[in-house]
Amino acid sequence: MITYHEHEVISGIKLSGTSFRWEEFAECRFEHCEFENLHMRNCKFTDCIFSKCCVTNPVFECCAMTGNDFMECRLFGINWSGLFTGFVAPIEHLEGCQLKYNSFVGVNFPKFTFSDNSILESLFADCSLSHSNFSRCHLERTEFFRCDLTGAAFQDADGYTVDISTCKLKGAVFSFPEVVNLLNGLGIIIK
């Protein structure tokens, strides 16, 4: 039996190692919550807002997220790949967040604004990120592999590694001196 939550405000809860099944959240607001090592099965989050929350190492099975906003959140160890439903991304808006150890494999975020967030030690692989905005992102040890970065903006972003032999980069905009790091994968020496 599915438990529905609609237009609820969930504030200040801390959950660790808890399992949830058949829960559906629509247009709910999560504020100052901490979720660690949650196991979620057959759950759905639609048009929810997460504000100043910390989500660490969740496990999602047969779950879906669509159109959610994350503001000033810490999101650690999330595999976003299984959370896409059709052509709708799980994240609608991302503002002032820190993402670490996140995996975006085979996902589509065209024209998405990642700017002004920290995305650390994460992976984007086989993604469509055309015309997305990574300006002013701190992307320390974040890798882009086999991605469509056509027209993407990386002005004043730092720390990223882009595999230029597998990524589409036509029209992408990078800032100096960070753009020089694009040459690292070629094995050349710059003096």
Coordinates of C-alpha atoms in Angstrom, one line a residue, residues 14-109:
K14 CA 17.3 13.0 11.6
L15 CA 17.1 9.5 10.1
S16 CA 19.9 7.0 9.8
G17 CA 19.8 3.4 8.4
T18 CA 16.0 3.5 8.0
S19 CA 14.1 1.7 5.2
F20 CA 11.2 3.2 3.4
R21 CA 8.9 1.4 1.0
W22 CA 6.0 2.7 -1.1
E23 CA 6.2 6.3 0.0
E24 CA 5.2 9.1 -2.3
F25 CA 6.0 12.8 -1.6
A26 CA 4.4 15.5 -3.8
E27 CA 5.1 19.2 -3.3
C28 CA 6.5 18.6 0.1
R29 CA 9.1 20.8 1.8
F30 CA 12.0 19.3 3.7
E31 CA 13.9 21.7 6.0
H32 CA 17.0 21.2 8.1
C33 CA 16.7 17.4 7.8
E34 CA 19.5 14.8 7.9
F35 CA 19.2 11.5 6.1
E36 CA 22.0 9.0 6.3
N37 CA 22.2 5.5 4.8
L38 CA 18.5 5.4 4.0
H39 CA 17.2 2.5 1.9
M40 CA 14.3 3.5 -0.3
R41 CA 12.3 1.2 -2.4
N42 CA 9.4 2.1 -4.7
C43 CA 9.4 5.7 -3.4
K44 CA 8.7 8.9 -5.4
F45 CA 9.5 12.6 -4.9
T46 CA 7.7 15.0 -7.2
D47 CA 8.2 18.8 -7.1
C48 CA 9.6 18.8 -3.5
I49 CA 11.9 21.4 -2.0
F50 CA 14.9 20.4 0.1
S51 CA 16.3 23.3 2.1
K52 CA 19.5 23.1 4.2
C53 CA 19.3 19.3 4.3
C54 CA 22.1 16.7 4.4
V55 CA 21.6 13.5 2.4
T56 CA 24.4 10.9 2.7
N57 CA 24.7 7.6 0.9
P58 CA 21.1 6.8 0.1
V59 CA 20.2 3.6 -1.7
F60 CA 17.3 3.9 -4.2
E61 CA 15.6 0.8 -5.6
C62 CA 12.8 1.4 -8.2
C63 CA 12.5 5.0 -7.1
A64 CA 11.8 8.2 -9.0
M65 CA 12.4 11.9 -8.5
T66 CA 11.1 14.6 -10.8
G67 CA 11.3 18.4 -10.6
N68 CA 12.8 18.8 -7.1
D69 CA 14.6 21.9 -5.8
F70 CA 17.7 21.7 -3.6
M71 CA 18.8 24.8 -1.8
E72 CA 21.9 25.0 0.5
C73 CA 22.0 21.2 0.8
R74 CA 24.9 18.8 1.3
L75 CA 24.4 15.8 -1.0
F76 CA 26.9 13.0 -0.5
G77 CA 27.3 9.6 -2.2
I78 CA 24.1 9.8 -4.4
N79 CA 23.8 7.8 -7.6
W80 CA 21.3 9.9 -9.7
S81 CA 21.2 7.6 -12.6
G82 CA 18.3 5.4 -11.5
L83 CA 16.2 8.4 -10.5
F84 CA 15.3 9.7 -13.9
T85 CA 11.8 9.1 -15.2
G86 CA 11.5 9.6 -19.0
F87 CA 12.9 13.0 -20.0
V88 CA 12.3 14.7 -16.6
A89 CA 15.3 15.3 -14.4
P90 CA 15.2 14.6 -10.7
I91 CA 16.6 18.1 -10.0
E92 CA 14.8 21.2 -11.2
H93 CA 16.9 23.7 -9.3
L94 CA 20.2 23.5 -7.5
E95 CA 21.4 26.5 -5.4
G96 CA 24.3 26.9 -3.0
C97 CA 24.7 23.1 -2.6
Q98 CA 27.7 20.9 -2.0
L99 CA 27.7 17.6 -3.8
K100 CA 30.4 15.0 -3.1
Y101 CA 30.9 11.5 -4.4
N102 CA 27.9 11.8 -6.7
S103 CA 27.4 9.7 -9.8
F104 CA 25.6 11.0 -12.9
V105 CA 25.8 8.2 -15.5
G106 CA 23.6 8.2 -18.6
V107 CA 21.6 11.2 -17.4
N108 CA 20.4 14.2 -19.3
F109 CA 20.7 17.7 -17.9

